[in-house]
mmCIF file of C-alpha atoms in Angstrom:
data_model
loop_
_atom_site.group_PDB
_atom_site.id
_atom_site.type_symbol
_atom_site.label_atom_id
_atom_site.label_comp_id
_atom_site.label_asym_id
_atom_site.label_seq_id
_atom_site.Cartn_x
_atom_site.Cartn_y
_atom_site.Cartn_z
ATOM 1 C CA MET Y 1 -11.255 -34.138 -19.109
ATOM 2 C CA PRO Y 2 -8.832 -31.158 -19.389
ATOM 3 C CA LEU Y 3 -9.605 -28.396 -21.850
ATOM 4 C CA PRO Y 4 -6.390 -27.056 -23.393
ATOM 5 C CA GLU Y 5 -8.126 -23.785 -24.277
ATOM 6 C CA LEU Y 6 -8.404 -22.988 -20.580
ATOM 7 C CA TYR Y 7 -4.651 -23.161 -20.135
ATOM 8 C CA PHE Y 8 -3.562 -21.474 -23.346
ATOM 9 C CA ASN Y 9 -0.867 -18.948 -22.527
ATOM 10 C CA ALA Y 10 -1.370 -19.437 -18.788
ATOM 11 C CA ASP Y 11 2.359 -19.251 -18.118
ATOM 12 C CA ASN Y 12 3.282 -16.361 -20.393
ATOM 13 C CA GLY Y 13 0.051 -14.397 -20.753
ATOM 14 C CA TYR Y 14 1.019 -11.485 -18.525
ATOM 15 C CA LEU Y 15 4.349 -11.062 -20.274
ATOM 16 C CA GLU Y 16 2.750 -11.232 -23.705
ATOM 17 C CA GLY Y 17 0.220 -8.594 -22.666
ATOM 18 C CA LEU Y 18 3.022 -6.461 -21.277
ATOM 19 C CA VAL Y 19 4.990 -6.629 -24.527
ATOM 20 C CA ARG Y 20 1.869 -5.855 -26.566
ATOM 21 C CA GLY Y 21 1.162 -2.886 -24.307
ATOM 22 C CA PHE Y 22 4.698 -1.562 -24.664
ATOM 23 C CA LYS Y 23 4.470 -1.994 -28.442
ATOM 24 C CA ALA Y 24 1.235 -0.017 -28.491
ATOM 25 C CA GLY Y 25 3.063 2.770 -26.669
ATOM 26 C CA ILE Y 26 5.656 3.291 -29.404
ATOM 27 C CA LEU Y 27 5.218 6.701 -30.997
ATOM 28 C CA SER Y 28 3.085 6.781 -34.122
ATOM 29 C CA GLN Y 29 3.756 8.721 -37.294
ATOM 30 C CA ALA Y 30 1.230 11.321 -36.102
ATOM 31 C CA ASP Y 31 3.213 11.725 -32.879
ATOM 32 C CA TYR Y 32 6.385 12.319 -34.872
ATOM 33 C CA LEU Y 33 4.595 14.859 -37.038
ATOM 34 C CA ASN Y 34 3.512 16.685 -33.878
ATOM 35 C CA LEU Y 35 7.028 16.534 -32.421
ATOM 36 C CA VAL Y 36 8.631 18.121 -35.474
ATOM 37 C CA GLN Y 37 6.154 21.009 -35.191
ATOM 38 C CA CYS Y 38 7.462 21.930 -31.720
ATOM 39 C CA GLU Y 39 9.287 25.246 -31.480
ATOM 40 C CA THR Y 40 11.011 24.752 -28.114
ATOM 41 C CA LEU Y 41 12.132 21.895 -25.904
ATOM 42 C CA GLU Y 42 9.323 22.827 -23.505
ATOM 43 C CA ASP Y 43 6.834 22.259 -26.361
ATOM 44 C CA LEU Y 44 8.479 18.899 -26.980
ATOM 45 C CA LYS Y 45 8.119 18.051 -23.284
ATOM 46 C CA LEU Y 46 4.425 18.990 -23.342
ATOM 47 C CA HIS Y 47 3.727 16.846 -26.379
ATOM 48 C CA LEU Y 48 5.583 13.849 -24.944
ATOM 49 C CA GLN Y 49 3.378 14.114 -21.851
ATOM 50 C CA SER Y 50 0.369 13.229 -24.016
ATOM 51 C CA THR Y 51 2.020 9.945 -25.068
ATOM 52 C CA ASP Y 52 3.081 6.854 -23.132
ATOM 53 C CA TYR Y 53 6.137 8.801 -22.026
ATOM 54 C CA GLY Y 54 3.799 10.615 -19.649
ATOM 55 C CA SER Y 55 5.470 12.769 -17.070
ATOM 56 C CA PHE Y 56 9.010 11.419 -17.283
ATOM 57 C CA LEU Y 57 10.278 15.015 -17.533
ATOM 58 C CA ALA Y 58 7.847 16.478 -14.987
ATOM 59 C CA ASN Y 59 10.452 17.003 -12.256
ATOM 60 C CA GLU Y 60 13.008 18.632 -14.537
ATOM 61 C CA ALA Y 61 13.555 22.337 -14.061
ATOM 62 C CA SER Y 62 13.741 24.843 -16.881
ATOM 63 C CA PRO Y 63 15.649 25.397 -19.024
ATOM 64 C CA LEU Y 64 15.374 21.880 -20.382
ATOM 65 C CA THR Y 65 18.408 20.537 -22.266
ATOM 66 C CA VAL Y 66 18.793 17.804 -24.842
ATOM 67 C CA SER Y 67 21.152 15.851 -22.586
ATOM 68 C CA VAL Y 68 18.510 15.760 -19.825
ATOM 69 C CA ILE Y 69 15.914 14.471 -22.308
ATOM 70 C CA ASP Y 70 18.378 11.842 -23.547
ATOM 71 C CA ASP Y 71 19.229 10.676 -20.008
ATOM 72 C CA LYS Y 72 15.576 10.444 -18.972
ATOM 73 C CA LEU Y 73 14.616 8.541 -22.143
ATOM 74 C CA LYS Y 74 17.333 5.968 -21.515
ATOM 75 C CA GLU Y 75 16.360 5.701 -17.859
ATOM 76 C CA LYS Y 76 12.724 5.040 -18.798
ATOM 77 C CA MET Y 77 13.743 2.413 -21.349
ATOM 78 C CA VAL Y 78 15.948 0.599 -18.819
ATOM 79 C CA VAL Y 79 13.147 0.570 -16.228
ATOM 80 C CA GLU Y 80 10.707 -0.933 -18.751
ATOM 81 C CA PHE Y 81 13.209 -3.544 -19.907
ATOM 82 C CA ARG Y 82 14.062 -4.571 -16.351
ATOM 83 C CA HIS Y 83 10.366 -4.934 -15.573
ATOM 84 C CA MET Y 84 9.898 -7.243 -18.583
ATOM 85 C CA ARG Y 85 13.007 -9.226 -17.688
ATOM 86 C CA ASN Y 86 11.873 -9.633 -14.084
ATOM 87 C CA GLN Y 87 8.506 -10.992 -15.221
ATOM 88 C CA SER Y 88 10.051 -13.690 -17.398
ATOM 89 C CA TYR Y 89 11.692 -16.952 -16.478
ATOM 90 C CA GLU Y 90 14.343 -19.017 -18.237
ATOM 91 C CA PRO Y 91 12.563 -20.153 -21.439
ATOM 92 C CA LEU Y 92 11.436 -16.604 -22.201
ATOM 93 C CA PHE Y 93 14.385 -14.786 -20.708
ATOM 94 C CA HIS Y 94 16.360 -15.076 -23.947
ATOM 95 C CA PHE Y 95 13.378 -14.503 -26.189
ATOM 96 C CA SER Y 96 14.035 -12.262 -29.193
ATOM 97 C CA VAL Y 97 11.012 -10.092 -28.406
ATOM 98 C CA PHE Y 98 12.975 -8.432 -25.641
ATOM 99 C CA TYR Y 99 15.826 -7.644 -27.973
ATOM 100 C CA SER Y 100 13.469 -6.355 -30.661
ATOM 101 C CA TYR Y 101 11.636 -4.147 -28.196
ATOM 102 C CA VAL Y 102 14.853 -2.674 -26.818
ATOM 103 C CA LYS Y 103 16.130 -1.909 -30.309
ATOM 104 C CA LEU Y 104 12.853 -0.218 -31.239
ATOM 105 C CA LYS Y 105 12.920 1.872 -28.071
ATOM 106 C CA GLU Y 106 16.570 2.814 -28.648
ATOM 107 C CA GLN Y 107 15.733 4.082 -32.116
ATOM 108 C CA GLU Y 108 12.699 5.922 -30.800
ATOM 109 C CA CYS Y 109 14.904 7.596 -28.176
ATOM 110 C CA ARG Y 110 17.425 8.552 -30.866
ATOM 111 C CA ASN Y 111 14.616 10.042 -32.951
ATOM 112 C CA ILE Y 112 13.337 12.141 -30.052
ATOM 113 C CA VAL Y 113 16.866 13.334 -29.249
ATOM 114 C CA TRP Y 114 17.419 14.191 -32.935
ATOM 115 C CA ILE Y 115 14.243 16.267 -33.009
ATOM 116 C CA ALA Y 116 15.186 17.921 -29.706
ATOM 117 C CA GLU Y 117 18.675 18.768 -31.044
ATOM 118 C CA CYS Y 118 17.180 20.301 -34.180
ATOM 119 C CA ILE Y 119 14.796 22.391 -32.068
ATOM 120 C CA ALA Y 120 17.537 23.481 -29.658
ATOM 121 C CA GLN Y 121 19.875 24.463 -32.497
ATOM 122 C CA ARG Y 122 17.046 26.038 -34.518
ATOM 123 C CA HIS Y 123 17.956 23.829 -37.472
ATOM 124 C CA ARG Y 124 14.494 23.125 -38.861
ATOM 125 C CA ALA Y 125 15.722 22.058 -42.320
ATOM 126 C CA LYS Y 126 16.866 18.620 -41.118
ATOM 127 C CA ILE Y 127 14.254 17.972 -38.437
ATOM 128 C CA ASP Y 128 12.405 15.477 -40.665
ATOM 129 C CA ASN Y 129 15.515 13.288 -41.080
ATOM 130 C CA TYR Y 130 14.613 10.919 -38.223
ATOM 131 C CA ILE Y 131 14.300 7.174 -38.906
ATOM 132 C CA PRO Y 132 10.648 6.026 -38.929
ATOM 133 C CA ILE Y 133 9.955 3.083 -36.634
ATOM 134 C CA PHE Y 134 7.132 1.586 -38.707
#
């Protein structure tokens, strides 16, 4: 007598957990508020280290530039997407969750680059003009 509850999400459970974990790692409004308070790109780097971005800029030498931050953000996003894609098989490969996640991460990267540009150019008046994710 099979129990369907035992097999619920047996095929896609890891991938679902992975997507939920990545979603939980998207910057919160409090993170954005902390980012806009940064005075230098080094401050921005330090704050990002306390988030899911971790030490993605750890090996970058000073002075840090906006283009380096942008390149590393895109690199991190591509690595995460490829990991999700590699864990899925044909029915889930075209699933809209992947597309949604990538679009959210792209906007988050644009927001971080916007804040970094405002800090680098000392243009604090427009630093709050990023697009909120949620």
